[in-house]
Short mmCIF file of C-alpha atoms in Angstrom, two decimals:
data_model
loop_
_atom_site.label_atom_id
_atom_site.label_comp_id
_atom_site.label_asym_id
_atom_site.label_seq_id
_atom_site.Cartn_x
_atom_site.Cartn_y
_atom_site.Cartn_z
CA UNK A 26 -12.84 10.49 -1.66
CA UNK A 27 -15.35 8.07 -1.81
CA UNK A 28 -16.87 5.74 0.90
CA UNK A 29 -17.13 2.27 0.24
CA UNK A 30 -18.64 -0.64 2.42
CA UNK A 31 -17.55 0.19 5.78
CA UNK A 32 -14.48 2.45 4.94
CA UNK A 33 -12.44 4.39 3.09
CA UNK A 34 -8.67 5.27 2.60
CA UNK A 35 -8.82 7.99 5.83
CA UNK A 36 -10.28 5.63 8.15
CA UNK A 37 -8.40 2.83 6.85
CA UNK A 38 -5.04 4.74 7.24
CA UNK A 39 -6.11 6.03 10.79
CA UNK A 40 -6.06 2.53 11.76
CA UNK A 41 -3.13 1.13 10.42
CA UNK A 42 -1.75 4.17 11.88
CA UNK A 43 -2.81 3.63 15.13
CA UNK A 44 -2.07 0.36 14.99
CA UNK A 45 1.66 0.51 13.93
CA UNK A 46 2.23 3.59 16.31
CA UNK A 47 1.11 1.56 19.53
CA UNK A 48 2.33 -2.07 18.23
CA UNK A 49 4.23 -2.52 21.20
CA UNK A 50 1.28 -1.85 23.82
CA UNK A 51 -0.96 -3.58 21.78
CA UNK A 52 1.15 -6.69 21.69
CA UNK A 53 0.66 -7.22 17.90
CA UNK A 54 2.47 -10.57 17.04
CA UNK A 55 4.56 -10.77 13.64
CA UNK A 56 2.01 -11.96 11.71
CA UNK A 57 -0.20 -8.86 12.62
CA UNK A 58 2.53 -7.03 12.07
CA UNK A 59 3.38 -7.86 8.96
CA UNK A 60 0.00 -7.63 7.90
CA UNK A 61 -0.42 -4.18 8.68
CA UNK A 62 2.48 -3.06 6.72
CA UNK A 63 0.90 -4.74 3.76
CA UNK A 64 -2.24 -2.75 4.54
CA UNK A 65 -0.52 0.51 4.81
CA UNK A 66 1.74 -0.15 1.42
CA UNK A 67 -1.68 -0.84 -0.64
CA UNK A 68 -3.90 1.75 1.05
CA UNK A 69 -1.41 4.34 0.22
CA UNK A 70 -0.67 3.23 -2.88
CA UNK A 71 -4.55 2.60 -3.82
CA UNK A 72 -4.84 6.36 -2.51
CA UNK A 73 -2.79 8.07 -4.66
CA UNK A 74 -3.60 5.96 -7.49
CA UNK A 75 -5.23 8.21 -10.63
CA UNK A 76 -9.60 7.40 -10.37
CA UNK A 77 -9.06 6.39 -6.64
CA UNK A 78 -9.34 9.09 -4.92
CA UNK A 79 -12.32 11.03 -6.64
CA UNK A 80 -15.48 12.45 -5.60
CA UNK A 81 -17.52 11.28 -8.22
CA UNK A 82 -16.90 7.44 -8.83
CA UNK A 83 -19.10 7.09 -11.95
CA UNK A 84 -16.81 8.93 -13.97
CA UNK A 85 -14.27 5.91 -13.49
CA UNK A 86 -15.80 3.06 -15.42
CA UNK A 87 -16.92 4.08 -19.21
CA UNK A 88 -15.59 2.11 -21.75
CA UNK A 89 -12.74 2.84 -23.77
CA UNK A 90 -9.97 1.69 -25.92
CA UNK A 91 -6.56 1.59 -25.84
CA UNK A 92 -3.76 0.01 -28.15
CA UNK A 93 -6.79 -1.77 -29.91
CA UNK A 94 -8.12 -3.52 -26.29
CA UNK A 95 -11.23 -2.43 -24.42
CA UNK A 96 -11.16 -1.93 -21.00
CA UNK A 97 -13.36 0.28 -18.50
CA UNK A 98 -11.28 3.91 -18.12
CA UNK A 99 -11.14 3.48 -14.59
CA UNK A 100 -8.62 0.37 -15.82
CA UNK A 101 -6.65 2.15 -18.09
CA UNK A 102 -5.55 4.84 -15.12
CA UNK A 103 -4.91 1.19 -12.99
CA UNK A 104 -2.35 0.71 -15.73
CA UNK A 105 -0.60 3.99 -16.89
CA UNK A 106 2.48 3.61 -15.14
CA UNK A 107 3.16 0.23 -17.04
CA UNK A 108 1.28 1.73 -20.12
CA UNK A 109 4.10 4.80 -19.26
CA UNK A 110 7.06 2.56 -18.48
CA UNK A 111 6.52 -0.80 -19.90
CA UNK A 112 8.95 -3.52 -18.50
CA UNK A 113 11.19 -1.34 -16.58
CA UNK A 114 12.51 -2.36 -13.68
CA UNK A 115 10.62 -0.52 -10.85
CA UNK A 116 14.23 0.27 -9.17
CA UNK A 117 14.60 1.82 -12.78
CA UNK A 118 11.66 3.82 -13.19
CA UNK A 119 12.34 5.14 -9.79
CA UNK A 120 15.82 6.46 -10.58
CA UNK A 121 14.09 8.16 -13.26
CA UNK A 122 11.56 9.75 -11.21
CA UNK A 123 13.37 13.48 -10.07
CA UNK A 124 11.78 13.37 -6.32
CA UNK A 125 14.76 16.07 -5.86
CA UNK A 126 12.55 19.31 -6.05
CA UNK A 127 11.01 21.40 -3.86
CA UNK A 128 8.13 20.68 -5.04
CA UNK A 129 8.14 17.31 -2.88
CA UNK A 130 9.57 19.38 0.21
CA UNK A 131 6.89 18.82 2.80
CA UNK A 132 4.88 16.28 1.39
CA UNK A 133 4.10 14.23 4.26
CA UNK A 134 2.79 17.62 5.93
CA UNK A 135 -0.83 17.64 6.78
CA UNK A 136 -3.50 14.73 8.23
CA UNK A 137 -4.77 11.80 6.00
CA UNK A 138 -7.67 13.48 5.45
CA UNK A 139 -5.23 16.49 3.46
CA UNK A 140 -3.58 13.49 1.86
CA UNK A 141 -6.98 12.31 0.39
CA UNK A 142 -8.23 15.51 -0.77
CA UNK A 143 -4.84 16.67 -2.51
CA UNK A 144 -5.22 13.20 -4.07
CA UNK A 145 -8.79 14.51 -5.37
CA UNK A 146 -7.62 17.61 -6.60
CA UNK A 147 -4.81 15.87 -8.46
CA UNK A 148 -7.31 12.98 -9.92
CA UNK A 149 -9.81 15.54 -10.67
CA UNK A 150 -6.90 17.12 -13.63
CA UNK A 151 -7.20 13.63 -15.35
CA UNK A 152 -10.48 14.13 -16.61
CA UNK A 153 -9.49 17.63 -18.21
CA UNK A 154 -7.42 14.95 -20.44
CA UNK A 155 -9.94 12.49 -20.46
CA UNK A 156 -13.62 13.91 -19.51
CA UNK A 157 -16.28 11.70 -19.12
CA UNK A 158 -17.39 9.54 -21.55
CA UNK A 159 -13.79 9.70 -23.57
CA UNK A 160 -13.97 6.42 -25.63
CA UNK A 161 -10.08 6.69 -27.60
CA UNK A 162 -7.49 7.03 -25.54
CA UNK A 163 -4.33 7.51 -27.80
CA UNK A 164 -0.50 7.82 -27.28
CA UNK A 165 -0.68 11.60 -26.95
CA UNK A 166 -3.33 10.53 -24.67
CA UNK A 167 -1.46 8.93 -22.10
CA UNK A 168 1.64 10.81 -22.71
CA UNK A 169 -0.42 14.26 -21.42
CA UNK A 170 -1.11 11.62 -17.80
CA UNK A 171 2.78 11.07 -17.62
CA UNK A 172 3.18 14.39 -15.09
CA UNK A 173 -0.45 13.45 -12.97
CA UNK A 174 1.38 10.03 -12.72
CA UNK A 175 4.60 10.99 -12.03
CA UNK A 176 3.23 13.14 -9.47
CA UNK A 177 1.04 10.62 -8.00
CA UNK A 178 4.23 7.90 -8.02
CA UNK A 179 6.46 10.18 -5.85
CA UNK A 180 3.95 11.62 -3.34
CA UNK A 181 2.81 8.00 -2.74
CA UNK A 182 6.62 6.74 -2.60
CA UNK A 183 7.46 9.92 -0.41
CA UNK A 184 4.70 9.71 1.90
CA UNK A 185 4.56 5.95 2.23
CA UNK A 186 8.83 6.08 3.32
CA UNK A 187 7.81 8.86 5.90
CA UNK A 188 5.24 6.68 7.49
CA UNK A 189 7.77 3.76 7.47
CA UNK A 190 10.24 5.85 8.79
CA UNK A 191 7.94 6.44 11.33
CA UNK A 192 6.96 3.79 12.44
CA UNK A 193 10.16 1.83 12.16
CA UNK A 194 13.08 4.08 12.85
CA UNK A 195 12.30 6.62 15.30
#
């Protein structure tokens, strides 16, 4: 994963963690509250989020097209899962989403640090469909992200319900 100014998704989940886990004995208001839960629902998100989580950020931000607009590839990957599922309701796009399997069994297993690396392994299979310097991206294109994306959707929804869970309903 990569380090940016003063942090990264592992240290910023470690202390929304923290934070959450001993809200009581640290007296956190509402507000604070509140505003944690916002940090962990993007930082997990952001983590599992194709070109996030990646050991080498400079393959993220070459220029591409696609459907006739440039954008930076690092963009496009922002954008698959509306790209993938265009106005669907996100209640819809979940139903459609099979987090059934056994694949998924276990998912919240392991530290943050596990987290971010599976979520480098899995980012590191979108440039075997789009390797560095890719300038076209087509249809078949982003159809061949669909399972990365799917997979990335459902880990983040499955591990971000655990940590709610928690948290919030022990």
């Amino acid at each position: 994963w990569r380090m940016s100014a003063g942090g990264d998704c592992v240290t910023g989940l470690g202390f929304v963690d923290y934070s959450l886990t001993n809200r009581e004995k640290l007296g956190l208001s509402d507000s604070t509250l509140v505003l944690y839960v916002r940090m962990l629902i993007h930082i997990v998100g952001d983590m599992h989020c194709p070109c996030h989580c990646y050991v080498m950020p400079e393959k993220n931000h070459w220029p591409c097209t696609f459907r006739g607009s440039e954008m930076r590839c690092h963009s496009f990957y922002d954008h698959t899962p509306e790209f993938l599922y265009g106005e669907k309701d996100a209640k819809v796009v979940a139903a459609e989403l099979d987090c059934s399997t056994s694949g998924y069994l276990g998912v919240e297993d392991g530290s943050f640090i596990d987290w971010a690396q599976e979520c480098c392994t899995r980012s590191g299979r979108i440039y075997d469909i789009t390797p560095y310097g890719y300038r076209s991206i087509t249809e078949s294109t982003l159809e061949a992200t669909r399972p990365i994306v799917e997979e990335s959707l459902l880990t983040a929804g499955l591990r971000l319900a655990y940590l709610l869970n928690r948290y919030f309903c022990p």
